C-alpha cells in the first residue's frame, strides 16, 4: 500500500511533460565502458517488457554532467545522474557555468563506485601511495570524487598528475603503461575492467574502514562495496569511493508516463 501511494503521489507531483513520447523513451546513461550504461540497458529491458508499446533505448553520455545536460535540453527523456552532479548542476556550481534546472527528480538510483586500478606489479598499493603518480579520471565529477578520496589520505591535487580521459582511453593507457592508475567504474561490475584483469594481474584499491566512515559522512559521497571475486584476482571485499545516483526527467515530462515507469521499476526492478 505504501509503495502504491508513493508512486501515485510521485505521478501527481511531477509536472505534465512535452519532452517524452507516450511510446518512445531515451535513457541517458554513462559511457559504454562505465557502470551506468549496463544499468540503463537493464532498465530499458524492464520497461520494454512491462509497459505495453514502450520502446526504450539507451543513449551513452560522457559522464553524469553530460547526461544532465541531455535531459535538461530534452534530448533524452530520462537520465541516470550522480547525485552530487545533479546537486551542483541545477545550481550552476562547481564545474557548471550555468544552471541546468529544467529537470525533476524521479527516484533514487543505485550507488555507483569507482576506484583506482593499477597493475599488480605497481608500487601503488593504497591511496596513500599515489603521490607523484600519473592518474586519470573520465570527467570533472569523477575527478572530484577521486580528489575527495585522496584528501582522506593527506594527498592534494598538486601532489598528483590527473588527466581527463574516457574509461576506454584509461584502459588503453594502462595497457600501454602511459598512466600509473586509472580511476575506473568498478561497481556495478564493469566488463571492461574484468577484461583488463583477465589479461594481466591488476590491483583495485580500496578504502580502509576508518577512511570509509569519514567518506560516508560527506553527503555527496558514499563508500560502495565490491564483493570478492567480482574481478579476476580480487580475493577480498573492497570498499571504494562512490556516489549516490538519481533518475531525472525533464521538468515537463508526462506525469502519467513517469508513473508507469516508476511502477514498473519498483515491481520488476530485480529482473
Coordinates of C-alpha atoms in Angstrom, one line a residue:
X1 CA 0.0 0.0 0.0
X2 CA 2.8 2.4 0.9
X3 CA 4.6 1.7 -2.4
X4 CA 1.4 2.3 -4.4
X5 CA 0.7 5.5 -2.5
X6 CA 4.3 6.7 -3.1
X7 CA 4.1 6.0 -6.8
X8 CA 0.7 7.7 -7.1
X9 CA 2.0 10.8 -5.3
X10 CA 5.1 10.9 -7.5
X11 CA 3.0 10.9 -10.6
X12 CA 0.8 13.7 -9.3
X13 CA 3.7 15.9 -8.2
X14 CA 5.6 15.7 -11.5
X15 CA 4.7 18.5 -13.9
X16 CA 3.0 17.3 -17.2
X17 CA 5.5 16.9 -20.0
X18 CA 6.3 17.8 -23.5
X19 CA 9.6 16.1 -23.9
X20 CA 8.5 12.4 -23.6
X21 CA 6.6 10.4 -26.2
X22 CA 3.9 8.0 -24.9
X23 CA 5.7 5.2 -26.7
X24 CA 9.4 6.1 -27.1
X25 CA 11.8 6.7 -24.3
X26 CA 15.5 7.5 -24.4
X27 CA 17.6 7.0 -21.2
X28 CA 20.8 8.9 -20.8
X29 CA 23.5 6.8 -19.1
X30 CA 27.3 7.0 -19.0
X31 CA 29.9 5.8 -21.4
X32 CA 29.8 2.2 -22.8
X33 CA 32.8 1.2 -20.7
X34 CA 31.3 2.5 -17.4
X35 CA 28.8 1.2 -14.9
X36 CA 25.8 3.4 -15.7
X37 CA 25.4 2.1 -19.3
X38 CA 24.6 -1.6 -18.4
X39 CA 22.2 -0.3 -15.7
X40 CA 20.5 1.8 -18.3
X41 CA 20.3 -1.2 -20.7
X42 CA 18.7 -3.3 -18.0
X43 CA 16.3 -0.6 -17.2
X44 CA 15.3 -0.3 -20.8
X45 CA 14.6 -4.1 -21.0
X46 CA 12.4 -3.9 -17.9
X47 CA 10.4 -1.0 -19.3
X48 CA 10.0 -2.6 -22.7
X49 CA 8.8 -5.8 -21.2
X50 CA 6.3 -4.5 -18.7
X51 CA 4.9 -1.3 -20.3
X52 CA 2.9 -2.2 -23.4
X53 CA 4.0 -0.3 -26.5
X54 CA 7.2 1.1 -24.8
X55 CA 10.3 1.5 -27.0
X56 CA 13.0 2.4 -24.5
X57 CA 16.6 2.8 -25.7
X58 CA 19.8 3.9 -24.0
X59 CA 21.9 7.0 -25.0
X60 CA 25.5 6.9 -23.8
X61 CA 26.9 10.0 -22.3
X62 CA 30.4 11.1 -21.5
X63 CA 29.6 11.3 -17.8
X64 CA 26.9 12.5 -15.4
X65 CA 27.4 16.2 -16.3
X66 CA 26.7 15.3 -20.0
X67 CA 23.7 13.2 -19.1
X68 CA 22.3 16.1 -17.0
X69 CA 22.8 18.4 -20.0
X70 CA 21.0 16.0 -22.3
X71 CA 17.9 15.6 -20.0
X72 CA 17.9 19.3 -19.3
X73 CA 17.6 20.1 -23.0
X74 CA 15.1 17.3 -23.6
X75 CA 17.5 15.4 -25.9
X76 CA 16.8 12.3 -23.7
X77 CA 13.7 11.5 -21.7
X78 CA 15.4 10.2 -18.5
X79 CA 18.9 10.2 -17.2
X80 CA 20.9 8.4 -14.6
X81 CA 23.0 11.0 -12.9
X82 CA 25.3 11.1 -9.9
X83 CA 23.5 12.9 -7.1
X84 CA 26.4 15.3 -6.5
X85 CA 26.4 16.2 -10.1
X86 CA 22.7 16.8 -10.0
X87 CA 23.0 18.9 -6.9
X88 CA 25.7 21.2 -8.4
X89 CA 24.3 21.2 -11.9
X90 CA 20.9 22.6 -11.0
X91 CA 22.6 25.3 -9.0
X92 CA 25.2 26.2 -11.6
X93 CA 28.1 25.4 -9.2
X94 CA 31.4 23.6 -9.2
X95 CA 32.1 22.6 -12.9
X96 CA 28.9 24.1 -14.2
X97 CA 29.0 27.6 -15.7
X98 CA 25.2 27.9 -15.7
X99 CA 22.1 26.3 -14.1
X100 CA 20.8 23.0 -15.6
X101 CA 17.5 23.2 -13.7
X102 CA 14.9 22.1 -16.3
X103 CA 14.8 18.8 -14.6
X104 CA 12.8 16.9 -12.0
X105 CA 13.7 14.1 -9.6
X106 CA 12.0 10.8 -10.5
X107 CA 13.6 8.4 -8.0
X108 CA 16.8 7.3 -6.3
X109 CA 19.1 5.2 -8.4
X110 CA 21.9 2.7 -7.5
X111 CA 25.1 3.6 -5.7
X112 CA 28.0 3.7 -8.2
X113 CA 31.6 3.0 -7.2
X114 CA 34.9 4.0 -8.8
X115 CA 38.4 3.3 -7.8
X116 CA 42.0 3.5 -8.9
X117 CA 43.0 0.4 -10.9
X118 CA 46.7 -0.3 -11.5
X119 CA 48.9 -3.1 -12.5
X120 CA 49.5 -5.6 -9.7
X121 CA 53.3 -5.1 -10.0
X122 CA 52.9 -1.4 -9.3
X123 CA 54.2 0.1 -6.1
X124 CA 50.8 1.7 -5.6
X125 CA 49.1 -0.5 -3.0
X126 CA 46.9 2.1 -1.3
X127 CA 45.5 5.5 -2.0
X128 CA 48.3 6.8 0.3
X129 CA 50.9 5.6 -2.3
X130 CA 49.9 7.8 -5.3
X131 CA 51.9 10.9 -4.6
X132 CA 53.7 11.9 -7.8
X133 CA 51.7 9.4 -9.9
X134 CA 50.1 9.8 -13.3
X135 CA 46.4 9.3 -12.7
X136 CA 43.3 9.6 -14.9
X137 CA 39.6 10.4 -14.4
X138 CA 36.9 10.3 -17.0
X139 CA 35.1 13.6 -16.2
X140 CA 35.2 16.6 -13.8
X141 CA 32.7 14.9 -11.4
X142 CA 34.8 11.7 -11.4
X143 CA 37.9 13.8 -10.7
X144 CA 36.2 15.5 -7.8
X145 CA 35.3 12.1 -6.4
X146 CA 38.9 10.9 -6.8
X147 CA 40.3 14.0 -5.1
X148 CA 37.8 13.6 -2.2
X149 CA 39.2 10.1 -1.6
X150 CA 42.8 11.2 -1.9
X151 CA 42.2 14.0 0.6
X152 CA 41.4 11.5 3.3
X153 CA 45.0 10.2 2.9
X154 CA 46.5 13.7 3.0
X155 CA 47.1 13.9 -0.7
X156 CA 46.0 17.1 -2.6
X157 CA 45.6 17.8 -6.3
X158 CA 49.1 19.3 -6.5
X159 CA 50.6 16.0 -5.3
X160 CA 49.4 14.0 -8.4
X161 CA 49.1 14.4 -12.1
X162 CA 45.4 13.9 -13.1
X163 CA 44.4 13.8 -16.8
X164 CA 40.9 13.6 -18.0
X165 CA 40.3 10.8 -20.4
X166 CA 37.5 8.4 -21.2
X167 CA 37.3 5.0 -19.4
X168 CA 38.2 3.3 -22.7
X169 CA 41.3 5.6 -23.0
X170 CA 42.3 4.8 -19.5
X171 CA 42.2 1.1 -20.0
X172 CA 44.3 1.6 -23.2
X173 CA 46.7 3.8 -21.2
X174 CA 47.0 1.1 -18.5
X175 CA 47.9 -1.5 -21.2
X176 CA 50.5 0.9 -22.7
X177 CA 51.7 1.9 -19.2
X178 CA 51.3 5.6 -20.0
X179 CA 49.4 6.2 -16.7
X180 CA 50.1 4.6 -13.4
X181 CA 46.5 4.2 -12.4
X182 CA 43.0 4.9 -13.8
X183 CA 40.0 5.9 -11.8
X184 CA 37.6 3.4 -13.3
X185 CA 34.0 2.5 -12.7
X186 CA 34.1 -0.8 -10.8
X187 CA 30.5 -1.0 -9.3
X188 CA 28.2 -2.1 -10.8
X189 CA 30.6 -4.7 -12.3
X190 CA 32.4 -3.3 -15.3
X191 CA 33.1 -5.9 -18.1
X192 CA 36.0 -3.8 -19.5
X193 CA 37.8 -3.8 -16.1
X194 CA 37.1 -7.5 -15.9
X195 CA 38.6 -8.0 -19.3
X196 CA 41.6 -6.0 -18.4
X197 CA 42.1 -8.1 -15.2
X198 CA 41.9 -11.3 -17.2
X199 CA 44.7 -10.1 -19.5
X200 CA 47.2 -9.5 -16.6
X201 CA 47.1 -9.0 -12.9
X202 CA 45.7 -5.7 -11.7
X203 CA 45.1 -4.2 -8.3
X204 CA 41.9 -2.4 -7.4
X205 CA 42.4 0.0 -4.5
X206 CA 40.0 0.0 -1.5
X207 CA 39.4 2.5 1.3
X208 CA 40.4 1.3 4.7
X209 CA 37.4 1.0 7.1
X210 CA 38.3 4.2 9.0
X211 CA 38.6 6.3 5.9
X212 CA 35.4 4.8 4.5
X213 CA 33.5 6.0 7.5
X214 CA 34.9 9.5 7.0
X215 CA 33.9 9.3 3.4
X216 CA 30.4 8.3 4.2
X217 CA 30.0 11.3 6.5
X218 CA 30.1 13.6 3.4
X219 CA 26.6 14.0 1.9
X220 CA 27.8 13.9 -1.7
X221 CA 29.8 10.6 -1.5
X222 CA 29.4 7.1 -0.2
X223 CA 31.6 4.1 0.1
X224 CA 30.4 1.3 -2.2
X225 CA 31.1 -2.4 -1.5
X226 CA 32.7 -4.6 -4.2
X227 CA 32.4 -8.3 -3.3
X228 CA 35.4 -10.5 -3.5
X229 CA 35.5 -12.3 -6.9
X230 CA 33.8 -9.6 -8.8
X231 CA 37.0 -9.3 -10.8
X232 CA 39.7 -11.8 -11.7
X233 CA 42.4 -11.8 -8.9
X234 CA 40.2 -9.8 -6.5
X235 CA 40.3 -12.1 -3.4
X236 CA 38.8 -9.8 -0.8
X237 CA 35.8 -7.5 -0.4
X238 CA 36.6 -3.8 -1.1
X239 CA 35.1 -0.5 -0.1
X240 CA 35.6 2.0 -2.9
X241 CA 34.7 5.7 -3.4
X242 CA 31.2 6.1 -4.7
X243 CA 28.3 8.3 -5.3
X244 CA 24.5 8.0 -4.9
X245 CA 22.7 8.4 -8.1
X246 CA 19.3 9.7 -9.2
X247 CA 17.0 9.2 -12.1
X248 CA 16.0 12.5 -13.5
X249 CA 13.4 13.6 -16.2
X250 CA 12.8 16.9 -18.0
X251 CA 10.6 19.1 -15.8
X252 CA 7.8 18.9 -18.5
X253 CA 7.8 15.1 -18.6
X254 CA 4.4 13.5 -18.9
X255 CA 3.3 12.6 -15.4
X256 CA 1.2 9.5 -16.5
X257 CA 4.3 8.0 -18.2
X258 CA 6.5 8.7 -15.2
X259 CA 4.0 6.9 -13.0
X260 CA 4.1 3.8 -15.3
X261 CA 7.9 3.9 -15.4
X262 CA 8.4 4.1 -11.6
X263 CA 5.7 1.5 -11.0
X264 CA 7.5 -0.9 -13.5
X265 CA 10.9 -0.3 -11.8
X266 CA 9.5 -0.9 -8.3
X267 CA 7.6 -4.0 -9.2
X268 CA 10.1 -5.6 -11.6
X269 CA 13.5 -3.9 -10.8
X270 CA 15.1 -7.2 -9.5
X271 CA 14.8 -8.7 -13.0

